[in-house]
Amino acid sequence: MNQNQQPQQTSSSEGRSSADDDSALSDFLSSLTDYTPTIPDELVQHYLAKSGFQCPDVRLTRLVAVATQKFVAEVAGDALQHCKARQASIPKDKRDRQQKDRRLVLTMEDLSKALREYGVNLRHQEYFADNPSTGMDPATRDE
Amino acid sequence: MSNGNGKTGKQIEQAGPTCRRKKVSGGDEFAQAIAKIAVAQVCESKGFQGFQQSALETMSDVTARYIMSIGKSANSYANLAGRAECNIFDVIQGLEDMGYAQGFTGASDIDHWLEDSGVVREISQFVNEVEPVMFAHPIPPFPVVKERVLPPSFLQKGEEPPDDHIPAWLPAFPDPETFSQSATVNGRGTEPHATKVENDNSNGDRPLLNSQQQIVSSMFGNTAMNDPAVPKANTVAAESNPFLAAPLKFEDKEVASIAPPAKFFNNTVASDIPILENFVENEPISVLETFAPAIEAIKSTCSDSREDQTKFPVKEKPTVRFKVGTKNKFLARSIGLIPQNEEHNKTLPWFAMEDEKDDRKRRAEKILRESLENPDQLVQL
């Protein structure tokens, strides 16, 4: 962060005055205020209030909003990777692939795979049985 | 429900989850809908072109839980430090807790500055790299708190509390008119407004103070005694509350005929004493008048204890058999069929007045006879 703002008289790291901490963080927070998170402030405030979080400072709400957006973006990115990998591996004729399956759709399959790394375990209901691996344990399924 | 392909299944899932959710979630649907839009926008910015409904809902639910979990851990860190309000360090610690599953740089450092934390660094990286995407719609602040209209207290109304044990800052008692009619046993709708209006028009004819009498009189085809109080009561009651409006006259609506319940006539004899005493002052006769035909009918069926007032002119329906032996005896005694002591007479003052006003009785009997002759012209409930 902004380590160069440390005053010269304090040599050890424990001697950093509180003013520096504040300025470091306030710089960080001010950089946040330029960024408008996609998740609206009202929504974040609603869910934070539901869980008991109390803070009049709107910058903290923005911080939480940005952190959540980062989380969603990461999960979406992982799911996208899975989706693309699945499309690449399915042997289909080229004409089909170009037109229809190019369309990247967020499916429960990809989402559950992506979320598993984040500690969220999803089991979703199979609506159909056209796949021979339907109903099997997801760990043993190979796709 | 199977459509052969999970990707096209999202259309079917649209109706299902939303109906299900209405029963389960309670008041949070607005927030969930907004979360869905926000999550969809973020995914779209990442490159997705379409979503499965269930996947989108799941993701928005996970996002909501993520926010709540950050809030919860930040709040608990603040409480640990003896504060009620959270500050940035609590939030950073909360974020670190969330990040342990995935991992961040410097997670294993036991002694690091919070502002140097890996999560903060990653967030600032994210902010610098990614372009902000505005949320699609303007949102009002929610949840909206409804203003509660409190009932006025004794002080606000300027009234004196009736007793010493009631402090003046408590809400005042409601007006007596709102609950005075609630003593009717029959359970039919009470009509406070209708009652007020009818009380004001003291009619020589039969003022209908009670919904029961209205129903009884209307069942006898009372088009003859169309007193002006009733239509006025109808309009007043209908304006205020359609459920409290007076019952319609025969011509107004086609309704199915039903047999009147047994307790209708028997209970009113025994249990409406306070109300009947009330309008004994106004019109002492009207109760008897309205019940005179019923009493005639009961007289005729008095001997037959098994059969009920289904002998009463109604359309052909399977007779409902009630055990009315004891009650019939009581009635029969009260109208003088069975010889009784003087004390019995005193307890039933309103029946004692049957000796007066014979022409009203005659009129009621005439109406009963007419209704017997023309059963399909009867007013039925």
Coordinates of C-alpha atoms in Angstrom, one line a residue:
Chain A
M1 CA 0.0 0.0 0.0
N2 CA 1.3 3.5 0.7
Q3 CA 4.3 2.6 2.8
N4 CA 6.2 5.6 1.7
Q5 CA 3.9 7.8 3.7
Q6 CA 5.5 6.5 6.8
P7 CA 7.2 9.4 8.8
Q8 CA 11.0 9.2 8.9
Q9 CA 11.3 9.5 12.7
T10 CA 9.8 6.0 13.3
S11 CA 12.2 3.4 12.2
S12 CA 10.4 0.3 13.4
S13 CA 7.1 -0.8 12.0
E14 CA 5.4 -0.7 15.3
G15 CA 6.0 3.0 15.5
R16 CA 3.7 3.9 12.7
S17 CA 1.4 6.6 13.8
S18 CA -2.3 6.2 13.5
A19 CA -2.5 9.0 11.1
D20 CA -0.6 6.9 8.5
D21 CA -2.9 4.0 9.0
D22 CA -5.8 6.3 8.4
S23 CA -4.3 7.9 5.4
A24 CA -3.4 4.5 3.9
L25 CA -6.8 3.2 4.3
S26 CA -8.6 6.4 3.4
D27 CA -6.6 6.3 0.2
F28 CA -7.8 2.9 -0.5
L29 CA -11.3 3.8 0.3
S30 CA -11.2 6.9 -1.9
S31 CA -10.0 4.8 -4.7
L32 CA -13.1 2.7 -4.1
T33 CA -15.4 5.7 -4.3
D34 CA -14.5 6.2 -7.9
Y35 CA -15.6 2.7 -8.7
T36 CA -19.3 2.1 -8.8
P37 CA -20.0 -1.5 -8.0
T38 CA -22.6 -3.3 -10.0
I39 CA -24.2 -4.6 -6.9
P40 CA -26.3 -1.6 -5.7
D41 CA -25.7 0.0 -2.3
E42 CA -29.3 -0.5 -1.2
L43 CA -29.1 -4.2 -1.7
V44 CA -25.9 -4.6 0.2
Q45 CA -27.2 -2.4 3.0
H46 CA -30.3 -4.5 3.2
Y47 CA -28.4 -7.7 3.6
L48 CA -25.9 -6.3 5.9
A49 CA -28.6 -4.9 8.1
K50 CA -30.2 -8.3 8.1
S51 CA -27.0 -9.8 9.6
G52 CA -26.5 -7.1 12.2
F53 CA -23.9 -5.0 10.5
Q54 CA -24.2 -1.4 11.6
C55 CA -22.2 1.3 10.1
P56 CA -23.2 4.8 8.9
D57 CA -20.1 5.0 6.6
V58 CA -21.1 4.4 3.0
R59 CA -17.6 3.6 2.0
L60 CA -17.7 0.4 4.0
T61 CA -20.8 -0.6 2.2
R62 CA -19.0 0.1 -1.1
L63 CA -16.1 -2.1 0.1
V64 CA -18.4 -5.0 0.9
A65 CA -20.1 -4.5 -2.5
V66 CA -16.9 -4.5 -4.4
A67 CA -15.7 -7.6 -2.5
T68 CA -19.0 -9.4 -3.3
Q69 CA -18.7 -8.4 -6.9
K70 CA -15.2 -9.7 -7.0
F71 CA -16.4 -13.0 -5.6
V72 CA -19.3 -13.3 -8.1
A73 CA -16.9 -12.4 -11.0
E74 CA -14.5 -15.1 -9.9
V75 CA -17.2 -17.7 -9.7
A76 CA -18.6 -16.7 -13.0
G77 CA -15.1 -16.8 -14.5
D78 CA -14.6 -20.4 -13.2
A79 CA -18.0 -21.4 -14.5
L80 CA -17.2 -19.9 -17.9
Q81 CA -14.0 -21.9 -18.0
H82 CA -15.9 -25.1 -17.3
C83 CA -18.5 -24.3 -19.9
K84 CA -15.9 -23.6 -22.6
A85 CA -14.0 -26.7 -21.6
R86 CA -17.1 -28.8 -22.0
Q87 CA -17.9 -27.3 -25.3
A88 CA -14.4 -28.1 -26.6
S89 CA -14.5 -31.7 -25.4
I90 CA -17.9 -32.7 -26.8
P91 CA -17.4 -34.3 -30.2
K92 CA -20.0 -32.8 -32.4
D93 CA -20.1 -31.8 -36.0
K94 CA -18.6 -28.4 -36.7
R95 CA -21.8 -26.8 -38.1
D96 CA -23.7 -27.3 -34.9
R97 CA -20.9 -26.0 -32.8
Q98 CA -20.6 -22.8 -34.7
Q99 CA -24.2 -21.8 -34.6
K100 CA -25.8 -22.9 -31.5
D101 CA -23.5 -24.1 -28.8
R102 CA -21.3 -21.1 -29.1
R103 CA -23.8 -19.5 -26.9
L104 CA -22.4 -19.6 -23.4
V105 CA -25.1 -20.4 -20.9
L106 CA -24.6 -20.5 -17.2
T107 CA -25.8 -24.0 -16.1
M108 CA -26.2 -25.6 -12.8
E109 CA -23.5 -28.1 -13.8
D110 CA -20.8 -25.5 -14.3
L111 CA -22.0 -23.5 -11.3
S112 CA -21.8 -26.4 -9.0
K113 CA -18.3 -27.3 -10.2
A114 CA -17.1 -23.7 -9.8
L115 CA -18.7 -23.2 -6.4
R116 CA -17.2 -26.4 -5.0
E117 CA -13.8 -24.8 -4.8
Y118 CA -15.2 -21.9 -2.8
G119 CA -16.7 -24.3 -0.2
V120 CA -20.3 -24.2 -1.5
N121 CA -21.6 -27.6 -2.2
L122 CA -24.5 -27.7 -4.7
R123 CA -26.6 -30.6 -5.5
H124 CA -29.2 -30.0 -8.2
Q125 CA -32.1 -32.1 -9.3
E126 CA -31.8 -33.9 -12.5
Y127 CA -34.8 -33.3 -14.7
F128 CA -34.0 -35.8 -17.4
A129 CA -32.0 -38.9 -17.9
D130 CA -30.5 -38.7 -21.3
N131 CA -27.0 -38.7 -19.9
P132 CA -25.7 -42.1 -18.8
S133 CA -24.0 -40.4 -15.9
T134 CA -27.2 -38.9 -14.5
G135 CA -27.8 -39.7 -10.9
M136 CA -24.2 -40.8 -10.3
D137 CA -22.1 -39.2 -7.6
P138 CA -20.6 -36.0 -9.1
A139 CA -17.1 -37.0 -8.0
T140 CA -17.2 -40.2 -10.0
R141 CA -18.7 -38.6 -13.1
D142 CA -16.3 -37.9 -15.8
E143 CA -17.1 -35.4 -18.5
Chain B
M1 CA -41.6 -31.5 -17.4
S2 CA -38.7 -33.1 -19.1
N3 CA -37.7 -31.1 -22.2
G4 CA -34.8 -33.1 -23.3
N5 CA -32.2 -30.4 -22.8
G6 CA -31.2 -28.6 -19.6
K7 CA -30.5 -25.4 -21.5
T8 CA -34.0 -25.0 -22.8
G9 CA -35.4 -26.1 -19.4
K10 CA -35.1 -22.6 -18.1
Q11 CA -38.4 -21.6 -19.6
I12 CA -40.3 -24.2 -17.7
E13 CA -38.5 -23.3 -14.5
Q14 CA -39.7 -19.7 -14.7
A15 CA -43.1 -20.3 -13.4
G16 CA -42.3 -23.0 -10.9
P17 CA -39.6 -21.5 -8.7
T18 CA -41.3 -18.1 -8.5
C19 CA -44.6 -19.6 -7.3
R20 CA -42.8 -21.8 -4.8
R21 CA -40.8 -18.9 -3.6
K22 CA -43.8 -16.8 -2.8
K23 CA -44.8 -19.1 -0.1
V24 CA -41.4 -19.7 1.3
S25 CA -39.5 -16.5 1.4
G26 CA -41.9 -14.1 3.0
G27 CA -41.0 -10.5 2.4
D28 CA -37.6 -10.7 0.7
E29 CA -38.6 -11.1 -2.9
F30 CA -37.7 -7.6 -3.9
A31 CA -34.2 -8.0 -2.6
Q32 CA -33.9 -11.4 -4.3
A33 CA -35.0 -9.9 -7.6
I34 CA -32.5 -7.1 -7.4
A35 CA -29.8 -9.6 -6.5
K36 CA -30.7 -11.7 -9.6
I37 CA -30.3 -8.7 -11.8
A38 CA -27.0 -7.6 -10.3
V39 CA -25.6 -11.1 -10.5
A40 CA -26.8 -11.5 -14.1
Q41 CA -25.1 -8.2 -15.0
V42 CA -21.8 -9.3 -13.5
C43 CA -21.9 -12.7 -15.2
E44 CA -22.7 -11.0 -18.5
S45 CA -19.7 -8.7 -18.1
K46 CA -17.6 -11.9 -17.7
G47 CA -18.9 -13.3 -21.0
F48 CA -22.0 -15.3 -20.4
Q49 CA -24.8 -14.9 -22.9
G50 CA -27.5 -16.8 -21.2
F51 CA -28.5 -18.2 -17.9
Q52 CA -30.4 -21.1 -16.6
Q53 CA -33.1 -19.9 -14.2
S54 CA -32.2 -22.2 -11.5
A55 CA -28.5 -21.4 -11.8
L56 CA -29.2 -17.7 -11.7
E57 CA -31.3 -18.0 -8.6
T58 CA -28.8 -20.2 -6.9
M59 CA -26.0 -17.8 -7.7
S60 CA -28.0 -14.8 -6.4
D61 CA -28.8 -16.7 -3.2
V62 CA -25.1 -17.5 -2.7
T63 CA -24.3 -13.9 -3.2
A64 CA -26.8 -12.8 -0.6
R65 CA -25.4 -15.3 1.8
Y66 CA -21.9 -14.1 1.1
I67 CA -22.9 -10.5 2.0
M68 CA -24.7 -11.7 5.1
S69 CA -21.8 -13.7 6.2
I70 CA -19.4 -10.8 5.8
G71 CA -21.7 -8.7 7.8
K72 CA -22.0 -11.3 10.5
S73 CA -18.3 -11.8 10.9
A74 CA -17.6 -8.1 10.8
N75 CA -20.2 -7.5 13.4
S76 CA -18.8 -10.2 15.7
Y77 CA -15.3 -8.8 15.4
A78 CA -16.7 -5.4 16.4
N79 CA -18.5 -6.9 19.3
L80 CA -15.3 -8.6 20.3
A81 CA -13.6 -5.3 20.5
G82 CA -16.4 -3.9 22.6
R83 CA -18.0 -1.8 19.9
A84 CA -21.5 -1.8 18.4
E85 CA -20.6 -0.2 15.1
C86 CA -18.2 -1.8 12.7
N87 CA -15.2 -0.1 11.2
I88 CA -13.0 -1.0 8.3
F89 CA -10.8 -3.3 10.3
D90 CA -13.7 -5.4 11.2
V91 CA -14.7 -5.6 7.6
I92 CA -11.2 -6.5 6.5
Q93 CA -11.1 -9.2 9.1
G94 CA -14.4 -10.5 7.9
L95 CA -13.2 -10.6 4.4
E96 CA -10.1 -12.5 5.5
D97 CA -12.4 -15.0 7.1
M98 CA -14.2 -15.5 3.8
G99 CA -11.0 -15.7 1.9
Y100 CA -9.4 -18.5 3.9
A101 CA -11.3 -21.1 1.8
Q102 CA -9.9 -19.9 -1.4
G103 CA -6.7 -18.5 -0.1
F104 CA -5.0 -15.1 -0.5
T105 CA -1.4 -13.9 -0.3
G106 CA -0.2 -13.5 3.3
A107 CA -3.0 -15.6 4.8
S108 CA -0.6 -17.5 6.9
D109 CA 1.0 -14.4 8.4
I110 CA 0.1 -14.3 12.0
D111 CA 1.2 -10.7 12.5
H112 CA 0.4 -8.4 9.6
W113 CA -1.2 -5.1 9.3
L114 CA -4.7 -5.3 8.3
E115 CA -4.4 -2.7 5.6
D116 CA -1.6 -4.7 4.1
S117 CA -3.8 -7.7 4.0
G118 CA -3.9 -9.8 0.9
V119 CA -7.6 -9.3 0.5
V120 CA -7.3 -5.6 0.4
R121 CA -4.6 -5.9 -2.2
E122 CA -6.7 -8.2 -4.3
I123 CA -9.7 -5.9 -4.1
S124 CA -7.7 -2.9 -5.1
Q125 CA -6.3 -4.9 -8.0
F126 CA -9.8 -5.8 -9.0
V127 CA -10.9 -2.2 -8.8
N128 CA -8.1 -1.1 -11.0
E129 CA -8.5 -3.8 -13.7
V130 CA -12.2 -4.2 -14.1
E131 CA -14.4 -1.6 -15.6
P132 CA -17.4 -0.6 -13.5
V133 CA -20.7 -1.8 -14.8
M134 CA -23.7 0.3 -13.6
F135 CA -26.7 -1.4 -12.2
A136 CA -29.4 -1.5 -14.7
H137 CA -32.3 0.2 -12.8
P138 CA -32.6 2.9 -10.2
I139 CA -33.6 1.5 -6.9
P140 CA -35.6 3.2 -4.1
P141 CA -34.2 2.7 -0.6
F142 CA -35.8 -0.4 0.9
P143 CA -37.3 -1.9 3.0
V144 CA -40.0 0.8 3.3
V145 CA -41.2 1.1 6.8
K146 CA -44.9 1.6 6.9
E147 CA -46.2 4.3 9.2
R148 CA -48.2 2.8 11.9
V149 CA -51.4 4.7 12.8
L150 CA -51.7 4.2 16.5
P151 CA -55.1 4.4 18.1
P152 CA -55.4 7.6 20.1
S153 CA -54.8 7.6 23.8
F154 CA -57.1 8.9 26.4
L155 CA -55.0 12.0 26.6
Q156 CA -55.1 12.6 22.9
K157 CA -58.8 12.1 22.8
G158 CA -59.4 14.4 25.8
E159 CA -61.3 11.7 27.6
E160 CA -61.1 10.6 31.2
P161 CA -60.2 7.0 31.7
P162 CA -63.2 5.3 33.2
D163 CA -61.3 3.9 36.2
D164 CA -58.3 4.9 38.4
H165 CA -56.3 1.9 37.5
I166 CA -56.1 2.9 33.8
P167 CA -53.4 5.5 33.1
A168 CA -54.3 8.2 30.6
W169 CA -51.5 7.5 28.2
L170 CA -53.0 4.2 27.2
P171 CA -55.1 3.9 24.0
A172 CA -58.7 4.8 24.6
F173 CA -61.5 2.3 24.6
P174 CA -63.4 2.0 21.3
D175 CA -66.8 3.5 20.8
P176 CA -69.6 1.5 22.4
E177 CA -71.4 1.3 19.1
T178 CA -68.7 -0.8 17.5
F179 CA -69.2 -3.6 19.9
S180 CA -72.8 -3.3 21.2
Q181 CA -74.2 -5.6 18.5
S182 CA -71.6 -8.3 19.0
A183 CA -73.8 -10.1 21.5
T184 CA -75.9 -11.7 18.7
V185 CA -75.4 -15.4 19.0
N186 CA -76.3 -16.4 15.6
G187 CA -73.0 -15.2 14.2
R188 CA -74.4 -13.3 11.3
G189 CA -72.8 -10.0 10.4
T190 CA -73.5 -7.2 12.8
E191 CA -74.5 -3.9 11.3
P192 CA -73.5 -1.0 13.6
H193 CA -74.2 1.5 10.9
A194 CA -77.5 0.1 10.0
T195 CA -78.4 -0.1 13.7
K196 CA -77.7 3.6 14.2
V197 CA -79.8 4.7 11.2
E198 CA -82.7 2.5 12.1
N199 CA -82.7 3.7 15.7
D200 CA -83.0 7.2 14.5
N201 CA -86.0 6.5 12.3
S202 CA -88.4 5.3 14.9
N203 CA -91.0 3.7 12.8
G204 CA -94.5 2.8 13.6
D205 CA -94.0 -0.3 11.5
R206 CA -91.3 -2.8 12.2
P207 CA -87.9 -1.3 12.7
L208 CA -85.3 -4.0 12.1
L209 CA -82.7 -3.5 14.8
N210 CA -81.2 -6.9 14.5
S211 CA -80.0 -8.7 11.4
Q212 CA -81.9 -11.7 12.6
Q213 CA -85.2 -10.0 12.4
Q214 CA -84.3 -8.6 9.1
I215 CA -83.7 -12.1 7.8
V216 CA -86.8 -13.5 9.4
S217 CA -89.0 -10.7 8.0
S218 CA -87.4 -11.0 4.6
M219 CA -88.0 -14.7 4.6
F220 CA -91.7 -14.0 5.0
G221 CA -91.8 -12.0 1.9
N222 CA -91.9 -8.7 3.6
T223 CA -92.3 -6.6 0.5
A224 CA -95.3 -5.1 2.2
M225 CA -93.4 -3.7 5.1
N226 CA -90.8 -1.9 3.1
D227 CA -90.0 0.6 5.7
P228 CA -87.8 3.5 4.7
A229 CA -85.2 2.6 7.3
V230 CA -84.0 -0.4 5.5
P231 CA -82.9 1.0 2.2
K232 CA -81.2 3.9 4.0
A233 CA -79.5 1.4 6.2
N234 CA -78.6 -0.5 3.1
T235 CA -76.9 2.4 1.5
V236 CA -75.1 3.5 4.7
A237 CA -73.8 0.0 5.4
A238 CA -72.9 -0.7 1.8
E239 CA -70.9 2.4 1.6
S240 CA -68.9 1.5 4.6
N241 CA -68.4 -2.2 4.2
P242 CA -70.0 -4.5 1.7
F243 CA -69.9 -7.4 4.1
L244 CA -72.0 -5.5 6.6
A245 CA -74.6 -4.4 4.1
A246 CA -78.2 -5.4 4.8
P247 CA -79.5 -8.5 3.1
L248 CA -81.0 -8.0 -0.3
K249 CA -84.7 -8.1 -0.9
F250 CA -86.2 -10.9 -2.9
E251 CA -86.2 -9.1 -6.3
D252 CA -82.6 -8.1 -6.1
K253 CA -80.8 -11.3 -6.5
E254 CA -81.4 -14.9 -7.4
V255 CA -80.3 -17.0 -4.6
A256 CA -80.7 -20.6 -3.8
S257 CA -83.1 -21.6 -1.1
I258 CA -82.0 -23.2 2.1
A259 CA -83.7 -24.5 5.1
P260 CA -83.3 -22.2 8.1
P261 CA -81.3 -23.8 10.9
A262 CA -83.1 -25.1 13.9
K263 CA -81.3 -23.0 16.5
F264 CA -82.3 -19.8 14.7
F265 CA -85.6 -19.6 16.3
N266 CA -84.8 -21.4 19.5
N267 CA -81.8 -19.4 20.5
T268 CA -83.3 -16.0 19.9
V269 CA -85.9 -16.8 22.5
A270 CA -83.4 -17.5 25.2
S271 CA -80.3 -15.6 24.6
D272 CA -81.1 -12.2 23.1
I273 CA -82.6 -10.8 26.2
P274 CA -80.3 -7.8 26.6
I275 CA -80.9 -6.7 23.0
L276 CA -84.6 -7.3 23.0
E277 CA -84.9 -5.4 26.2
N278 CA -83.1 -2.6 24.4
F279 CA -85.7 -2.2 21.8
V280 CA -88.5 -3.1 24.0
E281 CA -88.4 0.6 24.8
N282 CA -88.7 1.6 21.2
E283 CA -91.1 -0.9 19.8
P284 CA -92.1 -3.5 22.2
I285 CA -94.2 -5.5 19.7
S286 CA -91.9 -5.9 16.8
V287 CA -90.1 -8.9 18.2
L288 CA -93.2 -10.8 18.7
E289 CA -94.6 -9.7 15.4
T290 CA -91.6 -11.0 13.5
F291 CA -91.7 -14.2 15.5
A292 CA -95.4 -14.7 15.5
P293 CA -95.5 -16.7 12.3
A294 CA -92.5 -18.7 13.5
I295 CA -94.3 -19.4 16.7
E296 CA -97.4 -20.4 14.8
A297 CA -95.3 -22.8 12.8
I298 CA -93.7 -24.2 15.9
K299 CA -97.1 -24.5 17.5
S300 CA -98.2 -26.7 14.6
T301 CA -95.2 -28.9 14.9
C302 CA -95.0 -28.8 18.6
S303 CA -96.3 -32.3 19.0
D304 CA -93.8 -33.7 16.6
S305 CA -90.6 -33.4 18.3
R306 CA -88.5 -35.0 15.7
E307 CA -89.4 -32.7 12.8
D308 CA -88.0 -29.2 12.7
Q309 CA -88.9 -26.0 11.1
T310 CA -88.4 -27.6 7.7
K311 CA -92.1 -27.7 7.6
F312 CA -91.7 -24.1 7.3
P313 CA -92.3 -23.0 3.7
V314 CA -89.2 -23.9 1.8
K315 CA -88.5 -25.7 -1.4
E316 CA -88.2 -29.4 -1.3
K317 CA -85.0 -30.4 0.4
P318 CA -84.0 -33.4 2.6
T319 CA -85.2 -32.4 6.0
V320 CA -82.5 -31.8 8.6
R321 CA -83.6 -33.5 11.7
F322 CA -82.7 -31.8 15.0
K323 CA -83.6 -32.7 18.5
V324 CA -85.7 -29.9 19.6
G325 CA -87.8 -31.5 22.2
T326 CA -86.8 -29.6 25.2
K327 CA -86.6 -26.3 23.4
N328 CA -90.0 -26.7 21.9
K329 CA -91.4 -27.4 25.2
F330 CA -89.9 -24.2 26.5
L331 CA -91.4 -22.2 23.7
A332 CA -94.7 -23.9 24.0
R333 CA -94.8 -23.1 27.6
S334 CA -93.9 -19.5 27.0
I335 CA -96.7 -18.9 24.5
G336 CA -99.3 -20.3 26.8
L337 CA -99.9 -23.7 25.4
I338 CA -98.7 -25.4 28.6
P339 CA -100.0 -24.0 31.8
Q340 CA -97.3 -22.3 33.8
N341 CA -96.8 -20.4 37.0
E342 CA -96.8 -16.7 37.5
E343 CA -93.0 -16.7 37.8
H344 CA -92.5 -17.9 34.3
N345 CA -94.6 -15.1 33.0
K346 CA -92.4 -12.6 34.8
T347 CA -89.2 -13.9 33.2
L348 CA -90.6 -13.5 29.7
P349 CA -92.1 -10.0 29.7
W350 CA -92.0 -9.7 25.9
F351 CA -94.3 -12.6 25.4
A352 CA -96.8 -11.2 27.9
M353 CA -97.6 -8.5 25.4
E354 CA -99.0 -10.8 22.9
D355 CA -102.5 -10.0 24.1
E356 CA -102.3 -6.5 22.8
K357 CA -102.0 -5.5 19.1
D358 CA -104.0 -8.3 17.6
D359 CA -104.1 -6.8 14.2
R360 CA -100.4 -7.1 13.8
K361 CA -100.6 -10.7 14.6
R362 CA -103.3 -11.0 12.0
R363 CA -101.2 -9.4 9.5
A364 CA -98.3 -11.7 10.2
E365 CA -100.6 -14.7 9.9
K366 CA -101.9 -13.4 6.6
I367 CA -98.4 -13.1 5.3
L368 CA -97.6 -16.6 6.4
R369 CA -100.6 -17.9 4.6
E370 CA -99.6 -16.1 1.5
S371 CA -96.2 -17.5 1.6
L372 CA -97.6 -21.0 2.1
E373 CA -99.7 -20.6 -1.0
N374 CA -96.9 -19.2 -3.1
P375 CA -93.8 -20.9 -2.0
D376 CA -91.8 -19.8 -5.0
Q377 CA -92.3 -16.2 -4.3
L378 CA -90.7 -16.5 -1.0
V379 CA -87.5 -14.7 -0.1
Q380 CA -84.9 -17.2 0.8
L381 CA -81.5 -16.7 2.2

